[in-house]
């Protein structure tokens, strides 16, 4: 029996954990101190619920972060020092180049492996492969219903309640997008890491009242040829900022824990 740890126990974690394979068990949950008691009631007495990685007993076979950028920053270096295998969904945190370099250096020092999960999109493997020969351009377009942008920096740029047609409210690069929209633009950071970097990856964010899903469009050109991928993902029912496919990418990471043939 393999045992995993999760950082954060919000909408995504509660979607992922029922999809664990039978031979993978939840052993530890790390949450904010004020959430410990309520989380214990949800996960049961067999699961250790703590607020710091240093408080756990035993060693997880795999760790999955689903706590947002602040949660990742708070715990990743404690996880790395334990030499753990870590899956990261809050990829926008890597828009901070100093943080990213420190993660690389510390992971190498302690023998940890940090996996950037594919999240809400497909094609990351193809983009990373194309990068080997050389990429000329990567453009990401994120299109969501205005209500899915509420609570984000979009409210400072456009009146979301007044939108009646598709409106592009942000154009910039992946670093800017991931910094300004930490809960919405993990995809931009993932594409930047896989492709031509934070500055060169162009991002357009769109509020479209006709959308009943979250749409991600990826355009790439390079020596390999051209790529165009459109994903229309159903958002999580209890968190419309997050695509269900992002949660399923975490479940896939867990399902691969004991596989000998990895696709």
PDB file of C-alpha atoms in Angstrom:
ATOM      1  CA  UNK A   1       0.000   0.000   0.000  1.00  0.00           C
ATOM      2  CA  UNK A   2       1.388   3.384  -1.054  1.00  0.00           C
ATOM      3  CA  UNK A   3       0.632   6.486   1.000  1.00  0.00           C
ATOM      4  CA  UNK A   4       0.448  10.067  -0.193  1.00  0.00           C
ATOM      5  CA  UNK A   5       0.434  13.489   1.429  1.00  0.00           C
ATOM      6  CA  UNK A   6      -1.608  16.424   0.169  1.00  0.00           C
ATOM      7  CA  UNK A   7      -0.930  20.082   0.812  1.00  0.00           C
ATOM      8  CA  UNK A   8      -4.294  21.795   1.016  1.00  0.00           C
ATOM      9  CA  UNK A   9      -7.751  20.283   1.343  1.00  0.00           C
ATOM     10  CA  UNK A  10      -9.981  22.484  -0.779  1.00  0.00           C
ATOM     11  CA  UNK A  11     -12.235  21.811  -3.752  1.00  0.00           C
ATOM     12  CA  UNK A  12      -9.511  20.195  -5.859  1.00  0.00           C
ATOM     13  CA  UNK A  13      -8.283  17.819  -3.171  1.00  0.00           C
ATOM     14  CA  UNK A  14     -11.821  16.757  -2.371  1.00  0.00           C
ATOM     15  CA  UNK A  15     -12.345  15.977  -6.078  1.00  0.00           C
ATOM     16  CA  UNK A  16      -9.077  14.074  -6.459  1.00  0.00           C
ATOM     17  CA  UNK A  17      -8.990  11.875  -3.383  1.00  0.00           C
ATOM     18  CA  UNK A  18     -12.074   9.749  -4.167  1.00  0.00           C
ATOM     19  CA  UNK A  19     -10.358   8.864  -7.464  1.00  0.00           C
ATOM     20  CA  UNK A  20      -7.262   7.323  -5.851  1.00  0.00           C
ATOM     21  CA  UNK A  21      -6.499   3.761  -6.944  1.00  0.00           C
ATOM     22  CA  UNK A  22      -7.206   1.037  -4.399  1.00  0.00           C
ATOM     23  CA  UNK A  23      -3.507   0.561  -3.612  1.00  0.00           C
ATOM     24  CA  UNK A  24      -2.896   4.260  -2.846  1.00  0.00           C
ATOM     25  CA  UNK A  25      -4.055   5.697   0.469  1.00  0.00           C
ATOM     26  CA  UNK A  26      -4.161   9.205   1.893  1.00  0.00           C
ATOM     27  CA  UNK A  27      -1.836   9.355   4.881  1.00  0.00           C
ATOM     28  CA  UNK A  28      -1.257  13.031   5.601  1.00  0.00           C
ATOM     29  CA  UNK A  29      -2.936  16.394   5.011  1.00  0.00           C
ATOM     30  CA  UNK A  30      -1.288  19.775   5.576  1.00  0.00           C
ATOM     31  CA  UNK A  31      -3.690  22.687   6.089  1.00  0.00           C
ATOM     32  CA  UNK A  32      -3.827  26.035   7.826  1.00  0.00           C
ATOM     33  CA  UNK A  33      -3.891  25.773  11.658  1.00  0.00           C
ATOM     34  CA  UNK A  34      -7.480  27.027  11.833  1.00  0.00           C
ATOM     35  CA  UNK A  35      -8.613  24.282   9.432  1.00  0.00           C
ATOM     36  CA  UNK A  36      -7.110  21.306  11.262  1.00  0.00           C
ATOM     37  CA  UNK A  37     -10.181  20.273  13.265  1.00  0.00           C
ATOM     38  CA  UNK A  38     -12.676  20.626  10.424  1.00  0.00           C
ATOM     39  CA  UNK A  39     -10.366  18.696   8.081  1.00  0.00           C
ATOM     40  CA  UNK A  40      -9.939  15.880  10.599  1.00  0.00           C
ATOM     41  CA  UNK A  41     -13.702  15.430  10.634  1.00  0.00           C
ATOM     42  CA  UNK A  42     -13.670  15.074   6.851  1.00  0.00           C
ATOM     43  CA  UNK A  43     -10.711  12.687   6.402  1.00  0.00           C
ATOM     44  CA  UNK A  44     -11.086  10.481   9.468  1.00  0.00           C
ATOM     45  CA  UNK A  45      -8.804   9.342  12.246  1.00  0.00           C
ATOM     46  CA  UNK A  46      -6.478   7.282  10.009  1.00  0.00           C
ATOM     47  CA  UNK A  47      -5.090  10.425   8.359  1.00  0.00           C
ATOM     48  CA  UNK A  48      -2.602  12.754  10.056  1.00  0.00           C
ATOM     49  CA  UNK A  49      -3.756  16.372   9.754  1.00  0.00           C
ATOM     50  CA  UNK A  50      -1.081  18.963  10.564  1.00  0.00           C
ATOM     51  CA  UNK A  51      -0.158  22.555   9.761  1.00  0.00           C
ATOM     52  CA  UNK A  52       3.575  21.977   9.177  1.00  0.00           C
ATOM     53  CA  UNK A  53       5.443  19.304   7.227  1.00  0.00           C
ATOM     54  CA  UNK A  54       7.844  18.897  10.166  1.00  0.00           C
ATOM     55  CA  UNK A  55       4.964  17.575  12.299  1.00  0.00           C
ATOM     56  CA  UNK A  56       4.311  14.415  10.303  1.00  0.00           C
ATOM     57  CA  UNK A  57       5.429  10.926  11.267  1.00  0.00           C
ATOM     58  CA  UNK A  58       6.556   8.522   8.555  1.00  0.00           C
ATOM     59  CA  UNK A  59       7.536   9.201   4.951  1.00  0.00           C
ATOM     60  CA  UNK A  60       5.024   9.721   2.107  1.00  0.00           C
ATOM     61  CA  UNK A  61       5.576   7.925  -1.189  1.00  0.00           C
ATOM     62  CA  UNK A  62       4.386  11.027  -3.025  1.00  0.00           C
ATOM     63  CA  UNK A  63       3.227  14.561  -2.174  1.00  0.00           C
ATOM     64  CA  UNK A  64       0.684  16.616  -4.088  1.00  0.00           C
ATOM     65  CA  UNK A  65       0.359  20.366  -3.629  1.00  0.00           C
ATOM     66  CA  UNK A  66      -3.140  21.794  -4.115  1.00  0.00           C
ATOM     67  CA  UNK A  67      -2.939  24.774  -1.769  1.00  0.00           C
ATOM     68  CA  UNK A  68      -2.370  27.758  -4.056  1.00  0.00           C
ATOM     69  CA  UNK A  69       0.760  29.845  -4.407  1.00  0.00           C
ATOM     70  CA  UNK A  70       0.965  30.803  -0.724  1.00  0.00           C
ATOM     71  CA  UNK A  71       0.652  27.162   0.328  1.00  0.00           C
ATOM     72  CA  UNK A  72       3.336  26.050  -2.093  1.00  0.00           C
ATOM     73  CA  UNK A  73       5.750  28.730  -0.876  1.00  0.00           C
ATOM     74  CA  UNK A  74       5.041  27.856   2.756  1.00  0.00           C
ATOM     75  CA  UNK A  75       5.817  24.162   2.484  1.00  0.00           C
ATOM     76  CA  UNK A  76       7.834  23.226  -0.592  1.00  0.00           C
ATOM     77  CA  UNK A  77      11.296  23.653   0.909  1.00  0.00           C
ATOM     78  CA  UNK A  78      10.408  21.510   3.939  1.00  0.00           C
ATOM     79  CA  UNK A  79       9.210  18.841   1.497  1.00  0.00           C
ATOM     80  CA  UNK A  80      12.365  19.140  -0.601  1.00  0.00           C
ATOM     81  CA  UNK A  81      14.602  18.755   2.449  1.00  0.00           C
ATOM     82  CA  UNK A  82      12.948  15.383   3.033  1.00  0.00           C
ATOM     83  CA  UNK A  83      13.904  14.332  -0.510  1.00  0.00           C
ATOM     84  CA  UNK A  84      10.297  13.740  -1.477  1.00  0.00           C
ATOM     85  CA  UNK A  85       8.588  13.263  -4.845  1.00  0.00           C
ATOM     86  CA  UNK A  86       6.340  16.347  -5.205  1.00  0.00           C
ATOM     87  CA  UNK A  87       3.607  17.133  -7.718  1.00  0.00           C
ATOM     88  CA  UNK A  88       2.812  20.843  -8.087  1.00  0.00           C
ATOM     89  CA  UNK A  89      -0.468  22.239  -9.402  1.00  0.00           C
ATOM     90  CA  UNK A  90       0.069  25.919  -8.387  1.00  0.00           C
ATOM     91  CA  UNK A  91       2.544  26.355 -11.222  1.00  0.00           C
ATOM     92  CA  UNK A  92       2.061  30.121 -11.380  1.00  0.00           C
ATOM     93  CA  UNK A  93       4.369  30.382  -8.357  1.00  0.00           C
ATOM     94  CA  UNK A  94       7.261  29.685 -10.718  1.00  0.00           C
ATOM     95  CA  UNK A  95       6.710  33.078 -12.318  1.00  0.00           C
ATOM     96  CA  UNK A  96       9.049  34.217  -9.534  1.00  0.00           C
ATOM     97  CA  UNK A  97      12.454  33.463 -11.063  1.00  0.00           C
ATOM     98  CA  UNK A  98      14.332  33.615  -7.733  1.00  0.00           C
ATOM     99  CA  UNK A  99      11.906  31.147  -6.169  1.00  0.00           C
ATOM    100  CA  UNK A 100      12.194  28.839  -9.185  1.00  0.00           C
ATOM    101  CA  UNK A 101      15.989  28.830  -9.094  1.00  0.00           C
ATOM    102  CA  UNK A 102      15.993  28.086  -5.374  1.00  0.00           C
ATOM    103  CA  UNK A 103      13.594  25.166  -5.926  1.00  0.00           C
ATOM    104  CA  UNK A 104      15.905  23.769  -8.605  1.00  0.00           C
ATOM    105  CA  UNK A 105      19.020  24.147  -6.443  1.00  0.00           C
ATOM    106  CA  UNK A 106      17.480  22.724  -3.273  1.00  0.00           C
ATOM    107  CA  UNK A 107      15.826  19.801  -5.076  1.00  0.00           C
ATOM    108  CA  UNK A 108      19.166  18.847  -6.606  1.00  0.00           C
ATOM    109  CA  UNK A 109      20.888  19.199  -3.237  1.00  0.00           C
ATOM    110  CA  UNK A 110      18.441  16.926  -1.396  1.00  0.00           C
ATOM    111  CA  UNK A 111      17.598  14.508  -4.212  1.00  0.00           C
ATOM    112  CA  UNK A 112      13.953  15.578  -4.421  1.00  0.00           C
ATOM    113  CA  UNK A 113      11.955  15.653  -7.635  1.00  0.00           C
ATOM    114  CA  UNK A 114       9.418  18.400  -8.331  1.00  0.00           C
ATOM    115  CA  UNK A 115       6.867  17.537 -11.017  1.00  0.00           C
ATOM    116  CA  UNK A 116       4.991  20.303 -12.821  1.00  0.00           C
ATOM    117  CA  UNK A 117       1.576  18.758 -13.429  1.00  0.00           C
ATOM    118  CA  UNK A 118      -0.192  19.427 -16.725  1.00  0.00           C
ATOM    119  CA  UNK A 119      -3.257  20.872 -15.002  1.00  0.00           C
ATOM    120  CA  UNK A 120      -6.089  22.113 -17.187  1.00  0.00           C
ATOM    121  CA  UNK A 121      -4.422  21.607 -20.588  1.00  0.00           C
ATOM    122  CA  UNK A 122      -3.051  19.042 -22.998  1.00  0.00           C
ATOM    123  CA  UNK A 123      -0.050  19.313 -25.259  1.00  0.00           C
ATOM    124  CA  UNK A 124       2.610  20.155 -22.662  1.00  0.00           C
ATOM    125  CA  UNK A 125       4.655  17.117 -23.664  1.00  0.00           C
ATOM    126  CA  UNK A 126       4.529  18.107 -27.352  1.00  0.00           C
ATOM    127  CA  UNK A 127       5.490  21.690 -26.597  1.00  0.00           C
ATOM    128  CA  UNK A 128       8.444  20.563 -24.478  1.00  0.00           C
ATOM    129  CA  UNK A 129       9.563  18.257 -27.270  1.00  0.00           C
ATOM    130  CA  UNK A 130       9.263  21.033 -29.864  1.00  0.00           C
ATOM    131  CA  UNK A 131      11.425  23.257 -27.667  1.00  0.00           C
ATOM    132  CA  UNK A 132      14.401  20.943 -28.258  1.00  0.00           C
ATOM    133  CA  UNK A 133      14.571  21.964 -31.936  1.00  0.00           C
ATOM    134  CA  UNK A 134      13.546  25.570 -31.272  1.00  0.00           C
ATOM    135  CA  UNK A 135      10.314  27.501 -30.813  1.00  0.00           C
ATOM    136  CA  UNK A 136       9.582  30.832 -32.467  1.00  0.00           C
ATOM    137  CA  UNK A 137       6.328  31.741 -30.730  1.00  0.00           C
ATOM    138  CA  UNK A 138       3.914  30.474 -28.085  1.00  0.00           C
ATOM    139  CA  UNK A 139       0.584  32.188 -27.462  1.00  0.00           C
ATOM    140  CA  UNK A 140      -1.913  31.212 -24.784  1.00  0.00           C
ATOM    141  CA  UNK A 141      -5.519  32.426 -24.808  1.00  0.00           C
ATOM    142  CA  UNK A 142      -7.648  31.827 -21.715  1.00  0.00           C
ATOM    143  CA  UNK A 143     -11.384  32.327 -22.243  1.00  0.00           C
ATOM    144  CA  UNK A 144     -13.910  32.024 -19.413  1.00  0.00           C
ATOM    145  CA  UNK A 145     -17.352  33.247 -18.460  1.00  0.00           C
ATOM    146  CA  UNK A 146     -17.127  36.591 -16.613  1.00  0.00           C
ATOM    147  CA  UNK A 147     -18.295  34.946 -13.377  1.00  0.00           C
ATOM    148  CA  UNK A 148     -15.221  32.701 -13.462  1.00  0.00           C
ATOM    149  CA  UNK A 149     -12.987  35.792 -13.417  1.00  0.00           C
ATOM    150  CA  UNK A 150     -14.697  37.268 -10.354  1.00  0.00           C
ATOM    151  CA  UNK A 151     -12.488  37.591  -7.315  1.00  0.00           C
ATOM    152  CA  UNK A 152      -9.451  38.050  -9.545  1.00  0.00           C
ATOM    153  CA  UNK A 153      -7.440  41.029 -10.805  1.00  0.00           C
ATOM    154  CA  UNK A 154      -9.818  41.106 -13.790  1.00  0.00           C
ATOM    155  CA  UNK A 155     -12.218  43.112 -11.632  1.00  0.00           C
ATOM    156  CA  UNK A 156      -9.674  45.933 -11.650  1.00  0.00           C
ATOM    157  CA  UNK A 157      -9.458  45.903 -15.450  1.00  0.00           C
ATOM    158  CA  UNK A 158     -13.037  45.494 -16.627  1.00  0.00           C
ATOM    159  CA  UNK A 159     -16.616  45.620 -15.321  1.00  0.00           C
ATOM    160  CA  UNK A 160     -17.391  41.915 -15.408  1.00  0.00           C
ATOM    161  CA  UNK A 161     -21.099  42.468 -14.731  1.00  0.00           C
ATOM    162  CA  UNK A 162     -21.435  44.765 -17.748  1.00  0.00           C
ATOM    163  CA  UNK A 163     -19.842  42.475 -20.348  1.00  0.00           C
ATOM    164  CA  UNK A 164     -22.232  41.427 -23.118  1.00  0.00           C
ATOM    165  CA  UNK A 165     -19.739  40.047 -25.658  1.00  0.00           C
ATOM    166  CA  UNK A 166     -16.276  38.480 -25.672  1.00  0.00           C
ATOM    167  CA  UNK A 167     -13.841  41.002 -24.177  1.00  0.00           C
ATOM    168  CA  UNK A 168     -10.057  40.709 -24.024  1.00  0.00           C
ATOM    169  CA  UNK A 169      -9.117  42.413 -20.774  1.00  0.00           C
ATOM    170  CA  UNK A 170      -5.447  41.406 -20.500  1.00  0.00           C
ATOM    171  CA  UNK A 171      -2.534  41.078 -22.924  1.00  0.00           C
ATOM    172  CA  UNK A 172       0.954  40.462 -21.620  1.00  0.00           C
ATOM    173  CA  UNK A 173       3.476  37.732 -20.981  1.00  0.00           C
ATOM    174  CA  UNK A 174       3.235  34.590 -18.867  1.00  0.00           C
ATOM    175  CA  UNK A 175       5.127  36.056 -15.920  1.00  0.00           C
ATOM    176  CA  UNK A 176       2.735  39.008 -15.699  1.00  0.00           C
ATOM    177  CA  UNK A 177      -0.338  36.792 -16.113  1.00  0.00           C
ATOM    178  CA  UNK A 178       0.725  34.255 -13.495  1.00  0.00           C
ATOM    179  CA  UNK A 179       1.593  37.035 -11.045  1.00  0.00           C
ATOM    180  CA  UNK A 180      -1.591  39.061 -11.519  1.00  0.00           C
ATOM    181  CA  UNK A 181      -3.956  36.070 -11.772  1.00  0.00           C
ATOM    182  CA  UNK A 182      -2.531  33.472  -9.339  1.00  0.00           C
ATOM    183  CA  UNK A 183      -5.747  31.438  -9.180  1.00  0.00           C
ATOM    184  CA  UNK A 184      -6.503  31.573 -12.918  1.00  0.00           C
ATOM    185  CA  UNK A 185      -3.276  31.544 -14.922  1.00  0.00           C
ATOM    186  CA  UNK A 186      -1.337  28.455 -13.857  1.00  0.00           C
ATOM    187  CA  UNK A 187      -1.701  27.297 -17.452  1.00  0.00           C
ATOM    188  CA  UNK A 188       0.338  30.252 -18.734  1.00  0.00           C
ATOM    189  CA  UNK A 189       3.186  29.433 -16.363  1.00  0.00           C
ATOM    190  CA  UNK A 190       3.098  25.737 -17.290  1.00  0.00           C
ATOM    191  CA  UNK A 191       3.373  26.555 -20.994  1.00  0.00           C
ATOM    192  CA  UNK A 192       6.206  28.988 -20.296  1.00  0.00           C
ATOM    193  CA  UNK A 193       8.189  26.382 -18.358  1.00  0.00           C
ATOM    194  CA  UNK A 194       7.639  23.800 -21.091  1.00  0.00           C
ATOM    195  CA  UNK A 195       8.335  26.216 -23.934  1.00  0.00           C
ATOM    196  CA  UNK A 196      10.178  29.502 -24.480  1.00  0.00           C
ATOM    197  CA  UNK A 197      10.057  31.079 -21.049  1.00  0.00           C
ATOM    198  CA  UNK A 198       8.006  33.528 -19.039  1.00  0.00           C
ATOM    199  CA  UNK A 199       8.800  36.691 -20.992  1.00  0.00           C
ATOM    200  CA  UNK A 200       8.437  35.252 -24.485  1.00  0.00           C
ATOM    201  CA  UNK A 201       5.206  33.340 -23.885  1.00  0.00           C
ATOM    202  CA  UNK A 202       2.354  35.672 -24.834  1.00  0.00           C
ATOM    203  CA  UNK A 203      -0.941  35.593 -22.934  1.00  0.00           C
ATOM    204  CA  UNK A 204      -4.417  36.895 -23.727  1.00  0.00           C
ATOM    205  CA  UNK A 205      -7.220  36.601 -21.174  1.00  0.00           C
ATOM    206  CA  UNK A 206     -10.835  36.895 -22.302  1.00  0.00           C
ATOM    207  CA  UNK A 207     -14.183  37.207 -20.526  1.00  0.00           C
ATOM    208  CA  UNK A 208     -16.922  35.730 -22.708  1.00  0.00           C
ATOM    209  CA  UNK A 209     -20.539  35.514 -21.455  1.00  0.00           C
ATOM    210  CA  UNK A 210     -21.337  32.864 -24.070  1.00  0.00           C
ATOM    211  CA  UNK A 211     -18.943  30.385 -22.435  1.00  0.00           C
ATOM    212  CA  UNK A 212     -20.291  27.693 -20.141  1.00  0.00           C
ATOM    213  CA  UNK A 213     -16.851  26.146 -19.718  1.00  0.00           C
ATOM    214  CA  UNK A 214     -13.225  27.230 -19.398  1.00  0.00           C
ATOM    215  CA  UNK A 215     -11.453  27.380 -22.777  1.00  0.00           C
ATOM    216  CA  UNK A 216      -7.691  27.181 -23.189  1.00  0.00           C
ATOM    217  CA  UNK A 217      -6.162  27.766 -26.623  1.00  0.00           C
ATOM    218  CA  UNK A 218      -2.479  27.155 -27.326  1.00  0.00           C
ATOM    219  CA  UNK A 219      -0.741  28.334 -30.501  1.00  0.00           C
ATOM    220  CA  UNK A 220       2.900  27.439 -31.114  1.00  0.00           C
ATOM    221  CA  UNK A 221       5.285  27.749 -34.068  1.00  0.00           C
ATOM    222  CA  UNK A 222       8.818  26.524 -34.499  1.00  0.00           C
ATOM    223  CA  UNK A 223      11.194  24.281 -36.387  1.00  0.00           C
ATOM    224  CA  UNK A 224       8.825  21.354 -35.696  1.00  0.00           C
ATOM    225  CA  UNK A 225       5.937  23.068 -37.549  1.00  0.00           C
ATOM    226  CA  UNK A 226       2.796  24.543 -35.998  1.00  0.00           C
ATOM    227  CA  UNK A 227       0.557  23.484 -33.117  1.00  0.00           C
ATOM    228  CA  UNK A 228      -2.971  24.611 -32.258  1.00  0.00           C
ATOM    229  CA  UNK A 229      -4.771  23.039 -29.329  1.00  0.00           C
ATOM    230  CA  UNK A 230      -8.153  24.049 -27.957  1.00  0.00           C
ATOM    231  CA  UNK A 231      -9.353  22.652 -24.650  1.00  0.00           C
ATOM    232  CA  UNK A 232     -12.855  23.296 -23.319  1.00  0.00           C
ATOM    233  CA  UNK A 233     -12.921  22.132 -19.752  1.00  0.00           C
ATOM    234  CA  UNK A 234     -15.783  21.828 -17.300  1.00  0.00           C
ATOM    235  CA  UNK A 235     -15.005  23.816 -14.136  1.00  0.00           C
ATOM    236  CA  UNK A 236     -15.207  22.240 -10.695  1.00  0.00           C
ATOM    237  CA  UNK A 237     -18.722  22.715  -9.367  1.00  0.00           C
ATOM    238  CA  UNK A 238     -17.514  24.198  -6.070  1.00  0.00           C
ATOM    239  CA  UNK A 239     -14.670  26.249  -7.573  1.00  0.00           C
ATOM    240  CA  UNK A 240     -15.403  27.726 -11.044  1.00  0.00           C
ATOM    241  CA  UNK A 241     -11.867  29.157 -11.294  1.00  0.00           C
ATOM    242  CA  UNK A 242     -10.488  25.626 -11.608  1.00  0.00           C
ATOM    243  CA  UNK A 243     -11.017  23.154 -14.453  1.00  0.00           C
ATOM    244  CA  UNK A 244     -11.961  19.584 -13.627  1.00  0.00           C
ATOM    245  CA  UNK A 245      -9.107  18.435 -15.868  1.00  0.00           C
ATOM    246  CA  UNK A 246      -6.636  20.122 -13.507  1.00  0.00           C
ATOM    247  CA  UNK A 247      -7.926  17.950 -10.685  1.00  0.00           C
ATOM    248  CA  UNK A 248      -7.810  14.892 -12.946  1.00  0.00           C
ATOM    249  CA  UNK A 249      -4.148  15.611 -13.772  1.00  0.00           C
ATOM    250  CA  UNK A 250      -3.457  15.280 -10.053  1.00  0.00           C
ATOM    251  CA  UNK A 251      -5.407  12.023  -9.915  1.00  0.00           C
ATOM    252  CA  UNK A 252      -3.342  10.734 -12.844  1.00  0.00           C
ATOM    253  CA  UNK A 253      -0.131  11.595 -10.989  1.00  0.00           C
ATOM    254  CA  UNK A 254      -1.381   9.518  -8.045  1.00  0.00           C
ATOM    255  CA  UNK A 255      -2.477   6.652 -10.289  1.00  0.00           C
ATOM    256  CA  UNK A 256       1.013   6.426 -11.773  1.00  0.00           C
ATOM    257  CA  UNK A 257       2.598   5.912  -8.366  1.00  0.00           C
ATOM    258  CA  UNK A 258       2.786   2.155  -8.655  1.00  0.00           C
ATOM    259  CA  UNK A 259       2.803   1.792 -12.473  1.00  0.00           C
ATOM    260  CA  UNK A 260       5.802   0.239 -14.190  1.00  0.00           C
ATOM    261  CA  UNK A 261       4.779   1.536 -17.639  1.00  0.00           C
ATOM    262  CA  UNK A 262       4.294   5.309 -17.571  1.00  0.00           C
ATOM    263  CA  UNK A 263       2.537   7.144 -20.403  1.00  0.00           C
TER     264      UNK A 263
END
